[in-house]
Amino acid sequence: MYIKLVKYPDVFLRSESKTVSFPLDEKTKQLIKWMSKAMYQHNGIGLAAIQVGYQMRMFVMDINRTEEKPQVFINPKIIKKSKESLTDFEGCLSAPGKRGEVKRYIRITLKYQDEEGEEIVKTFYNLAARCIQHEIDHLEGKLCIDYEKGNYSRDKHKSQTVV
Ligand SMILES: [Zn+2]
């Protein structure tokens, strides 16, 4: 079954996602499976709940595209970041054909919960760090295509954030 994603310029992508409570209910567990399926179907390396229509603070990631079991991140929070950052182009499954030039920290330490609610603290580098920062932006209603020359520009797509 083909899963449709929420796409730019849908204002839904501009909403802020809400904290996920534990234990997860059946619906949320199903949603996580659904998100993984959607990510592989669309050949992405990460996908946030909001991209399939749910304002929940969680995303899945599989930067190696193992097509097996993606990592699940719930209620993620960056607690440490590197001084060094790198500007590079990023695309988004919710904005096909577009890209943004985005400055990201090359190393981040993330605190998040797994599907059991277990709290995990882990450090990520390079592509994984970039992908996580991209997905966390989704939870805040930000998109990579909002960035200009590395920096976030709130005004770039302002017309559609005013509701
Ligand atoms: Zn995206």
PDB file of N, CA, C and O in Angstrom, residues 48-103:
ATOM      1  N   ALA A  48       9.656  12.006  10.045  1.00  0.00           N
ATOM      2  CA  ALA A  48       9.001  12.442  11.282  1.00  0.00           C
ATOM      3  C   ALA A  48       7.499  12.179  11.200  1.00  0.00           C
ATOM      4  O   ALA A  48       6.916  12.147  10.108  1.00  0.00           O
ATOM      5  N   ALA A  49       6.879  12.002  12.375  1.00  0.00           N
ATOM      6  CA  ALA A  49       5.447  11.677  12.433  1.00  0.00           C
ATOM      7  C   ALA A  49       4.595  12.701  11.689  1.00  0.00           C
ATOM      8  O   ALA A  49       3.607  12.350  11.036  1.00  0.00           O
ATOM      9  N   ILE A  50       5.001  13.951  11.767  1.00  0.00           N
ATOM     10  CA  ILE A  50       4.198  15.003  11.135  1.00  0.00           C
ATOM     11  C   ILE A  50       4.107  14.812   9.622  1.00  0.00           C
ATOM     12  O   ILE A  50       3.137  15.225   8.987  1.00  0.00           O
ATOM     13  N   GLN A  51       5.098  14.137   9.063  1.00  0.00           N
ATOM     14  CA  GLN A  51       5.098  13.933   7.610  1.00  0.00           C
ATOM     15  C   GLN A  51       4.047  12.922   7.152  1.00  0.00           C
ATOM     16  O   GLN A  51       3.756  12.825   5.967  1.00  0.00           O
ATOM     17  N   VAL A  52       3.519  12.135   8.113  1.00  0.00           N
ATOM     18  CA  VAL A  52       2.410  11.250   7.763  1.00  0.00           C
ATOM     19  C   VAL A  52       1.125  11.698   8.473  1.00  0.00           C
ATOM     20  O   VAL A  52       0.147  10.955   8.539  1.00  0.00           O
ATOM     21  N   GLY A  53       1.147  12.927   8.999  1.00  0.00           N
ATOM     22  CA  GLY A  53      -0.095  13.508   9.497  1.00  0.00           C
ATOM     23  C   GLY A  53      -0.315  13.504  10.997  1.00  0.00           C
ATOM     24  O   GLY A  53      -1.435  13.726  11.452  1.00  0.00           O
ATOM     25  N   TYR A  54       0.749  13.256  11.782  1.00  0.00           N
ATOM     26  CA  TYR A  54       0.580  13.229  13.239  1.00  0.00           C
ATOM     27  C   TYR A  54       1.546  14.185  13.929  1.00  0.00           C
ATOM     28  O   TYR A  54       2.760  14.105  13.720  1.00  0.00           O
ATOM     29  N   GLN A  55       0.991  15.064  14.765  1.00  0.00           N
ATOM     30  CA  GLN A  55       1.826  16.053  15.465  1.00  0.00           C
ATOM     31  C   GLN A  55       2.390  15.446  16.735  1.00  0.00           C
ATOM     32  O   GLN A  55       2.030  15.826  17.838  1.00  0.00           O
ATOM     33  N   MET A  56       3.263  14.480  16.566  1.00  0.00           N
ATOM     34  CA  MET A  56       3.860  13.807  17.722  1.00  0.00           C
ATOM     35  C   MET A  56       5.369  13.898  17.613  1.00  0.00           C
ATOM     36  O   MET A  56       5.929  13.752  16.519  1.00  0.00           O
ATOM     37  N   ARG A  57       6.012  14.103  18.780  1.00  0.00           N
ATOM     38  CA  ARG A  57       7.463  14.304  18.773  1.00  0.00           C
ATOM     39  C   ARG A  57       8.194  12.969  18.644  1.00  0.00           C
ATOM     40  O   ARG A  57       8.724  12.433  19.628  1.00  0.00           O
ATOM     41  N   MET A  58       8.218  12.443  17.448  1.00  0.00           N
ATOM     42  CA  MET A  58       8.975  11.215  17.202  1.00  0.00           C
ATOM     43  C   MET A  58       9.325  11.098  15.723  1.00  0.00           C
ATOM     44  O   MET A  58       8.647  11.641  14.861  1.00  0.00           O
ATOM     45  N   PHE A  59      10.428  10.385  15.473  1.00  0.00           N
ATOM     46  CA  PHE A  59      10.844  10.131  14.100  1.00  0.00           C
ATOM     47  C   PHE A  59      11.586   8.809  14.002  1.00  0.00           C
ATOM     48  O   PHE A  59      12.018   8.248  15.006  1.00  0.00           O
ATOM     49  N   VAL A  60      11.693   8.310  12.785  1.00  0.00           N
ATOM     50  CA  VAL A  60      12.458   7.087  12.533  1.00  0.00           C
ATOM     51  C   VAL A  60      13.639   7.446  11.640  1.00  0.00           C
ATOM     52  O   VAL A  60      13.595   8.422  10.899  1.00  0.00           O
ATOM     53  N   MET A  61      14.711   6.664  11.737  1.00  0.00           N
ATOM     54  CA  MET A  61      15.902   6.955  10.951  1.00  0.00           C
ATOM     55  C   MET A  61      16.620   5.656  10.605  1.00  0.00           C
ATOM     56  O   MET A  61      16.696   4.730  11.413  1.00  0.00           O
ATOM     57  N   ASP A  62      17.136   5.590   9.389  1.00  0.00           N
ATOM     58  CA  ASP A  62      17.973   4.466   8.957  1.00  0.00           C
ATOM     59  C   ASP A  62      18.925   5.005   7.895  1.00  0.00           C
ATOM     60  O   ASP A  62      18.658   4.904   6.698  1.00  0.00           O
ATOM     61  N   ILE A  63      20.033   5.585   8.351  1.00  0.00           N
ATOM     62  CA  ILE A  63      20.917   6.252   7.389  1.00  0.00           C
ATOM     63  C   ILE A  63      21.635   5.262   6.483  1.00  0.00           C
ATOM     64  O   ILE A  63      22.111   5.627   5.414  1.00  0.00           O
ATOM     65  N   ASN A  64      21.720   4.001   6.883  1.00  0.00           N
ATOM     66  CA  ASN A  64      22.380   3.006   6.033  1.00  0.00           C
ATOM     67  C   ASN A  64      21.394   2.268   5.135  1.00  0.00           C
ATOM     68  O   ASN A  64      21.777   1.398   4.364  1.00  0.00           O
ATOM     69  N   ARG A  65      20.148   2.618   5.240  1.00  0.00           N
ATOM     70  CA  ARG A  65      19.079   1.981   4.476  1.00  0.00           C
ATOM     71  C   ARG A  65      19.160   0.473   4.528  1.00  0.00           C
ATOM     72  O   ARG A  65      19.200  -0.212   3.511  1.00  0.00           O
ATOM     73  N   THR A  66      19.226  -0.048   5.739  1.00  0.00           N
ATOM     74  CA  THR A  66      19.290  -1.493   5.902  1.00  0.00           C
ATOM     75  C   THR A  66      17.961  -2.126   5.511  1.00  0.00           C
ATOM     76  O   THR A  66      17.900  -3.316   5.236  1.00  0.00           O
ATOM     77  N   GLU A  67      16.920  -1.322   5.495  1.00  0.00           N
ATOM     78  CA  GLU A  67      15.565  -1.797   5.168  1.00  0.00           C
ATOM     79  C   GLU A  67      15.100  -2.844   6.180  1.00  0.00           C
ATOM     80  O   GLU A  67      14.263  -3.681   5.863  1.00  0.00           O
ATOM     81  N   GLU A  68      15.705  -2.837   7.359  1.00  0.00           N
ATOM     82  CA  GLU A  68      15.273  -3.800   8.358  1.00  0.00           C
ATOM     83  C   GLU A  68      14.510  -3.084   9.459  1.00  0.00           C
ATOM     84  O   GLU A  68      13.350  -2.783   9.306  1.00  0.00           O
ATOM     85  N   LYS A  69      15.238  -2.759  10.532  1.00  0.00           N
ATOM     86  CA  LYS A  69      14.542  -2.077  11.616  1.00  0.00           C
ATOM     87  C   LYS A  69      15.154  -0.695  11.828  1.00  0.00           C
ATOM     88  O   LYS A  69      16.304  -0.601  12.264  1.00  0.00           O
ATOM     89  N   PRO A  70      14.420   0.333  11.512  1.00  0.00           N
ATOM     90  CA  PRO A  70      14.985   1.669  11.709  1.00  0.00           C
ATOM     91  C   PRO A  70      15.056   2.026  13.192  1.00  0.00           C
ATOM     92  O   PRO A  70      14.375   1.428  14.024  1.00  0.00           O
ATOM     93  N   GLN A  71      15.898   2.983  13.507  1.00  0.00           N
ATOM     94  CA  GLN A  71      15.953   3.481  14.877  1.00  0.00           C
ATOM     95  C   GLN A  71      14.739   4.371  15.111  1.00  0.00           C
ATOM     96  O   GLN A  71      14.350   5.131  14.229  1.00  0.00           O
ATOM     97  N   VAL A  72      14.179   4.251  16.309  1.00  0.00           N
ATOM     98  CA  VAL A  72      13.010   5.057  16.652  1.00  0.00           C
ATOM     99  C   VAL A  72      13.407   6.051  17.736  1.00  0.00           C
ATOM    100  O   VAL A  72      13.998   5.667  18.750  1.00  0.00           O
ATOM    101  N   PHE A  73      13.106   7.297  17.522  1.00  0.00           N
ATOM    102  CA  PHE A  73      13.452   8.359  18.471  1.00  0.00           C
ATOM    103  C   PHE A  73      12.171   9.043  18.940  1.00  0.00           C
ATOM    104  O   PHE A  73      11.432   9.587  18.126  1.00  0.00           O
ATOM    105  N   ILE A  74      11.943   8.990  20.240  1.00  0.00           N
ATOM    106  CA  ILE A  74      10.729   9.602  20.779  1.00  0.00           C
ATOM    107  C   ILE A  74      11.122  10.694  21.776  1.00  0.00           C
ATOM    108  O   ILE A  74      12.033  10.510  22.585  1.00  0.00           O
ATOM    109  N   ASN A  75      10.447  11.820  21.703  1.00  0.00           N
ATOM    110  CA  ASN A  75      10.733  12.994  22.544  1.00  0.00           C
ATOM    111  C   ASN A  75      12.227  13.365  22.555  1.00  0.00           C
ATOM    112  O   ASN A  75      12.823  13.531  23.623  1.00  0.00           O
ATOM    113  N   PRO A  76      12.834  13.497  21.380  1.00  0.00           N
ATOM    114  CA  PRO A  76      14.275  13.775  21.317  1.00  0.00           C
ATOM    115  C   PRO A  76      14.618  15.196  21.728  1.00  0.00           C
ATOM    116  O   PRO A  76      13.832  16.128  21.497  1.00  0.00           O
ATOM    117  N   LYS A  77      15.788  15.323  22.343  1.00  0.00           N
ATOM    118  CA  LYS A  77      16.264  16.637  22.744  1.00  0.00           C
ATOM    119  C   LYS A  77      17.783  16.650  22.610  1.00  0.00           C
ATOM    120  O   LYS A  77      18.460  15.756  23.123  1.00  0.00           O
ATOM    121  N   ILE A  78      18.290  17.648  21.920  1.00  0.00           N
ATOM    122  CA  ILE A  78      19.743  17.776  21.794  1.00  0.00           C
ATOM    123  C   ILE A  78      20.271  18.393  23.090  1.00  0.00           C
ATOM    124  O   ILE A  78      19.855  19.482  23.474  1.00  0.00           O
ATOM    125  N   ILE A  79      21.166  17.679  23.771  1.00  0.00           N
ATOM    126  CA  ILE A  79      21.666  18.204  25.036  1.00  0.00           C
ATOM    127  C   ILE A  79      23.097  18.718  24.926  1.00  0.00           C
ATOM    128  O   ILE A  79      23.593  19.374  25.826  1.00  0.00           O
ATOM    129  N   LYS A  80      23.774  18.374  23.831  1.00  0.00           N
ATOM    130  CA  LYS A  80      25.131  18.866  23.622  1.00  0.00           C
ATOM    131  C   LYS A  80      25.406  18.949  22.129  1.00  0.00           C
ATOM    132  O   LYS A  80      24.947  18.094  21.371  1.00  0.00           O
ATOM    133  N   LYS A  81      26.111  20.001  21.734  1.00  0.00           N
ATOM    134  CA  LYS A  81      26.454  20.080  20.314  1.00  0.00           C
ATOM    135  C   LYS A  81      27.883  20.543  20.124  1.00  0.00           C
ATOM    136  O   LYS A  81      28.452  21.227  20.975  1.00  0.00           O
ATOM    137  N   SER A  82      28.466  20.148  18.986  1.00  0.00           N
ATOM    138  CA  SER A  82      29.851  20.491  18.700  1.00  0.00           C
ATOM    139  C   SER A  82      29.981  21.967  18.361  1.00  0.00           C
ATOM    140  O   SER A  82      29.017  22.607  17.952  1.00  0.00           O
ATOM    141  N   LYS A  83      31.185  22.493  18.527  1.00  0.00           N
ATOM    142  CA  LYS A  83      31.444  23.860  18.103  1.00  0.00           C
ATOM    143  C   LYS A  83      31.419  23.907  16.585  1.00  0.00           C
ATOM    144  O   LYS A  83      30.964  24.868  15.988  1.00  0.00           O
ATOM    145  N   GLU A  84      31.924  22.843  15.980  1.00  0.00           N
ATOM    146  CA  GLU A  84      32.045  22.810  14.528  1.00  0.00           C
ATOM    147  C   GLU A  84      30.698  22.512  13.875  1.00  0.00           C
ATOM    148  O   GLU A  84      29.947  21.660  14.337  1.00  0.00           O
ATOM    149  N   SER A  85      30.434  23.217  12.800  1.00  0.00           N
ATOM    150  CA  SER A  85      29.242  22.909  12.016  1.00  0.00           C
ATOM    151  C   SER A  85      29.635  22.859  10.548  1.00  0.00           C
ATOM    152  O   SER A  85      30.732  23.274  10.164  1.00  0.00           O
ATOM    153  N   LEU A  86      28.734  22.336   9.754  1.00  0.00           N
ATOM    154  CA  LEU A  86      29.016  22.166   8.336  1.00  0.00           C
ATOM    155  C   LEU A  86      27.762  22.542   7.544  1.00  0.00           C
ATOM    156  O   LEU A  86      26.651  22.149   7.904  1.00  0.00           O
ATOM    157  N   THR A  87      27.970  23.310   6.492  1.00  0.00           N
ATOM    158  CA  THR A  87      26.845  23.699   5.636  1.00  0.00           C
ATOM    159  C   THR A  87      26.799  22.781   4.417  1.00  0.00           C
ATOM    160  O   THR A  87      27.810  22.560   3.761  1.00  0.00           O
ATOM    161  N   ASP A  88      25.632  22.226   4.162  1.00  0.00           N
ATOM    162  CA  ASP A  88      25.488  21.317   3.026  1.00  0.00           C
ATOM    163  C   ASP A  88      24.037  21.351   2.544  1.00  0.00           C
ATOM    164  O   ASP A  88      23.159  21.831   3.253  1.00  0.00           O
ATOM    165  N   PHE A  89      23.812  20.818   1.368  1.00  0.00           N
ATOM    166  CA  PHE A  89      22.449  20.793   0.838  1.00  0.00           C
ATOM    167  C   PHE A  89      21.675  19.608   1.395  1.00  0.00           C
ATOM    168  O   PHE A  89      22.225  18.532   1.582  1.00  0.00           O
ATOM    169  N   GLU A  90      20.403  19.846   1.656  1.00  0.00           N
ATOM    170  CA  GLU A  90      19.514  18.812   2.167  1.00  0.00           C
ATOM    171  C   GLU A  90      18.222  18.799   1.376  1.00  0.00           C
ATOM    172  O   GLU A  90      17.751  19.847   0.952  1.00  0.00           O
ATOM    173  N   GLY A  91      17.690  17.617   1.228  1.00  0.00           N
ATOM    174  CA  GLY A  91      16.378  17.498   0.628  1.00  0.00           C
ATOM    175  C   GLY A  91      15.413  16.968   1.667  1.00  0.00           C
ATOM    176  O   GLY A  91      15.822  16.592   2.762  1.00  0.00           O
ATOM    177  N   CYS A  92      14.137  16.949   1.311  1.00  0.00           N
ATOM    178  CA  CYS A  92      13.120  16.499   2.256  1.00  0.00           C
ATOM    179  C   CYS A  92      12.027  15.758   1.497  1.00  0.00           C
ATOM    180  O   CYS A  92      11.590  16.208   0.441  1.00  0.00           O
ATOM    181  N   LEU A  93      11.594  14.637   2.041  1.00  0.00           N
ATOM    182  CA  LEU A  93      10.526  13.868   1.395  1.00  0.00           C
ATOM    183  C   LEU A  93       9.246  14.684   1.297  1.00  0.00           C
ATOM    184  O   LEU A  93       8.412  14.420   0.439  1.00  0.00           O
ATOM    185  N   SER A  94       9.111  15.683   2.165  1.00  0.00           N
ATOM    186  CA  SER A  94       7.915  16.520   2.141  1.00  0.00           C
ATOM    187  C   SER A  94       8.052  17.721   1.207  1.00  0.00           C
ATOM    188  O   SER A  94       7.128  18.528   1.113  1.00  0.00           O
ATOM    189  N   ALA A  95       9.195  17.853   0.553  1.00  0.00           N
ATOM    190  CA  ALA A  95       9.383  18.951  -0.400  1.00  0.00           C
ATOM    191  C   ALA A  95      10.157  18.434  -1.611  1.00  0.00           C
ATOM    192  O   ALA A  95      11.291  18.815  -1.852  1.00  0.00           O
ATOM    193  N   PRO A  96       9.521  17.522  -2.357  1.00  0.00           N
ATOM    194  CA  PRO A  96      10.227  16.895  -3.470  1.00  0.00           C
ATOM    195  C   PRO A  96      10.733  17.905  -4.494  1.00  0.00           C
ATOM    196  O   PRO A  96      10.028  18.862  -4.820  1.00  0.00           O
ATOM    197  N   GLY A  97      11.941  17.669  -4.959  1.00  0.00           N
ATOM    198  CA  GLY A  97      12.511  18.531  -5.996  1.00  0.00           C
ATOM    199  C   GLY A  97      13.136  19.806  -5.474  1.00  0.00           C
ATOM    200  O   GLY A  97      13.751  20.554  -6.225  1.00  0.00           O
ATOM    201  N   LYS A  98      12.970  20.067  -4.175  1.00  0.00           N
ATOM    202  CA  LYS A  98      13.556  21.284  -3.600  1.00  0.00           C
ATOM    203  C   LYS A  98      14.697  20.905  -2.667  1.00  0.00           C
ATOM    204  O   LYS A  98      14.784  19.790  -2.196  1.00  0.00           O
ATOM    205  N   ARG A  99      15.553  21.881  -2.400  1.00  0.00           N
ATOM    206  CA  ARG A  99      16.570  21.634  -1.383  1.00  0.00           C
ATOM    207  C   ARG A  99      16.929  22.925  -0.660  1.00  0.00           C
ATOM    208  O   ARG A  99      16.657  24.022  -1.140  1.00  0.00           O
ATOM    209  N   GLY A 100      17.528  22.741   0.487  1.00  0.00           N
ATOM    210  CA  GLY A 100      17.942  23.887   1.281  1.00  0.00           C
ATOM    211  C   GLY A 100      19.416  23.752   1.609  1.00  0.00           C
ATOM    212  O   GLY A 100      19.941  22.640   1.678  1.00  0.00           O
ATOM    213  N   GLU A 101      20.076  24.893   1.782  1.00  0.00           N
ATOM    214  CA  GLU A 101      21.485  24.878   2.166  1.00  0.00           C
ATOM    215  C   GLU A 101      21.523  25.140   3.666  1.00  0.00           C
ATOM    216  O   GLU A 101      21.243  26.246   4.124  1.00  0.00           O
ATOM    217  N   VAL A 102      21.851  24.083   4.417  1.00  0.00           N
ATOM    218  CA  VAL A 102      21.624  24.117   5.857  1.00  0.00           C
ATOM    219  C   VAL A 102      22.906  23.888   6.657  1.00  0.00           C
ATOM    220  O   VAL A 102      23.647  22.939   6.407  1.00  0.00           O
ATOM    221  N   LYS A 103      23.106  24.759   7.632  1.00  0.00           N
ATOM    222  CA  LYS A 103      24.249  24.596   8.530  1.00  0.00           C
ATOM    223  C   LYS A 103      23.820  23.724   9.710  1.00  0.00           C
ATOM    224  O   LYS A 103      22.819  24.022  10.373  1.00  0.00           O
TER     225      LYS A 103
END
